[in-house]
Coordinates of C-alpha atoms in Angstrom, one line a residue:
X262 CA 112.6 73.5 102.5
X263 CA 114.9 75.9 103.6
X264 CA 118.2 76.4 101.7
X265 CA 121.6 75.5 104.7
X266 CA 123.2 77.9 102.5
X267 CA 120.6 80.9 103.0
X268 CA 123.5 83.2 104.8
X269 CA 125.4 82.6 101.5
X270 CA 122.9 83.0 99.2
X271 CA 122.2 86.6 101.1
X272 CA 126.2 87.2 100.5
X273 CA 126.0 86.8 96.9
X274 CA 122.7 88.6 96.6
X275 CA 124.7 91.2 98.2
X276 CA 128.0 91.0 96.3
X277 CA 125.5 90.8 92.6
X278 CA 124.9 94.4 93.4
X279 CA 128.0 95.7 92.2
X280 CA 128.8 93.8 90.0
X281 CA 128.8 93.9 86.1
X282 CA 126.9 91.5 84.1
X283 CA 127.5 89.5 80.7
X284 CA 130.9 87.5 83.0
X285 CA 131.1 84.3 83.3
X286 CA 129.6 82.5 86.2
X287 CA 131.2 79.5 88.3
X288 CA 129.1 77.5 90.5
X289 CA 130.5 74.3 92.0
X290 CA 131.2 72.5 95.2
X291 CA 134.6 72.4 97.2
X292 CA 137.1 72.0 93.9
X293 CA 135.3 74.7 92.4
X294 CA 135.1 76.8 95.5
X295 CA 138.6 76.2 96.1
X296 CA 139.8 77.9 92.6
X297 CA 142.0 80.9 92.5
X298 CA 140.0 83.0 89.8
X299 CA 141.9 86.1 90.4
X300 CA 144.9 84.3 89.1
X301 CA 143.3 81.8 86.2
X302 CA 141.9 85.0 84.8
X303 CA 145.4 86.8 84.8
X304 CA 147.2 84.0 84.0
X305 CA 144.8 82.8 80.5
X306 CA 144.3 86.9 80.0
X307 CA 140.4 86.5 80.4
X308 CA 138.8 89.0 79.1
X309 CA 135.8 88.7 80.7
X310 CA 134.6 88.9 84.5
X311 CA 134.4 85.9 86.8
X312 CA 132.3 85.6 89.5
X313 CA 132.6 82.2 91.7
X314 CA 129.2 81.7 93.6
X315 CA 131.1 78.0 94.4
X316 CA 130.7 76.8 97.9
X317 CA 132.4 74.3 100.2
X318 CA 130.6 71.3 100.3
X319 CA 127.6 72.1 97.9
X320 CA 124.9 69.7 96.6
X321 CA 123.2 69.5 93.4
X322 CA 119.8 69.7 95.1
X323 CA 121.4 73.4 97.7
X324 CA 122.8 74.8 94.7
X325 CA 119.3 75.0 92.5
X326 CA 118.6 78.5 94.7
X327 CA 122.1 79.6 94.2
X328 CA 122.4 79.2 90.8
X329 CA 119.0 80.9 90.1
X330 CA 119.2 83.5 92.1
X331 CA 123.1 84.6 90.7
X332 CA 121.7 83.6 86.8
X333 CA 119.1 86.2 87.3
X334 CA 121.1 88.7 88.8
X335 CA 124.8 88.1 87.0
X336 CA 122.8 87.8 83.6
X337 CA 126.1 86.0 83.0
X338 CA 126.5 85.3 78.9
X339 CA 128.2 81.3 80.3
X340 CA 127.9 79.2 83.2
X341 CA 130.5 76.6 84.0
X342 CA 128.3 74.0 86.8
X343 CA 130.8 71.8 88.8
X344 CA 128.0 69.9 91.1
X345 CA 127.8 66.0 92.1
X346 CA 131.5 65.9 94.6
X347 CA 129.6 65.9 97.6
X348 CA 126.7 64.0 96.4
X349 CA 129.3 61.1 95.4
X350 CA 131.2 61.1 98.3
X351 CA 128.6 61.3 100.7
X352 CA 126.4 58.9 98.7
X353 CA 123.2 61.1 98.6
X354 CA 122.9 60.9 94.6
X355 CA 124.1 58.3 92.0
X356 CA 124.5 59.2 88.3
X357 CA 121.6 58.9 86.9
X358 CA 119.8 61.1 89.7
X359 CA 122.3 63.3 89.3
X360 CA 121.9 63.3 85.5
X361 CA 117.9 64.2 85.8
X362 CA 119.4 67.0 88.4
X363 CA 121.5 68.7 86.0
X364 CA 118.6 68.4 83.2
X365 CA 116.1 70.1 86.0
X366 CA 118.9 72.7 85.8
X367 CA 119.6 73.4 82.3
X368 CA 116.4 73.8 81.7
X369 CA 115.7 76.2 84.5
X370 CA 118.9 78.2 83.4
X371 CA 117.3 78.5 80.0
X372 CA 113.7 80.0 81.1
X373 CA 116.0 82.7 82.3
X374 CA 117.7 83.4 79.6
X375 CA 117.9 80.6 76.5
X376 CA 121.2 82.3 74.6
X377 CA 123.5 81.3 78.0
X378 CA 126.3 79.2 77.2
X379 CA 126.7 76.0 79.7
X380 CA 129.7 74.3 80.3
X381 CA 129.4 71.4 82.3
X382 CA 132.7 70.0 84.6
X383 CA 132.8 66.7 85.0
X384 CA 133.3 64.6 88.2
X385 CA 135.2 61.5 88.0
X386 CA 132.8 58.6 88.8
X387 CA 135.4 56.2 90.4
X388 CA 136.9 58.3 92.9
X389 CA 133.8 57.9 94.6
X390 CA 132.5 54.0 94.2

């Protein structure tokens, strides 16, 4: 099946080239796309890099590719995953699917490299019943 975000994933394959590794990587849909990391990282004095491979609109199922791809690359030492908005509100995923998706993920994360931190962000069930 062919990823609708291929042109994105070949922008981030791109960008991973110069960047440095052991940041911190973001990977959501729309809220997570739409954060200002510039300005969260000077704000909180981050110390380390962020890189937000978040896209507009993303699905748990599109952002499998994405996040393997920039986990391999990055070699990021944490992962914060924002994923399940646009499943919700478009009604392509309930919880529990959603729940075995994020496992499938985890574990995928780990056979890259097992020492990654991941933080997951939660997405508020009722907004979308």
């Amino acid at each position: 099946m062919e990823n609708v975000f291929a042109n994105e994933i070949k922008r981030f394959h791109s960008l991973n080239k110069i960047a440095n590794g052991n940041g911190t990587l973001l990977i959501g849909s729309s809220f997570m796309a739409a954060m200002p990391t510039g300005e969260f990282k000077q704000i909180y004095t981050v110390n380390k890099d962020l890189y937000n491979r978040s896209l507009e609109d993303l699905t748990i199922a599109s952002a499998k590719d994405i996040i393997e791809l920039n986990v391999r690359e990055l070699c990021p030492d944490r992962v914060l995953l924002q994923l399940g908005e646009t499943d919700l509100e478009r009604g392509f995923k309930n919880i529990p699917e959603m729940m075995a998706e994020y496992k499938s993920i985890i574990e995928m994360i780990r056979s890259i490299d097992k020492h990654i931190k991941i933080v997951l962000v939660s997405v508020c069930e009722n907004e979308y019943k």
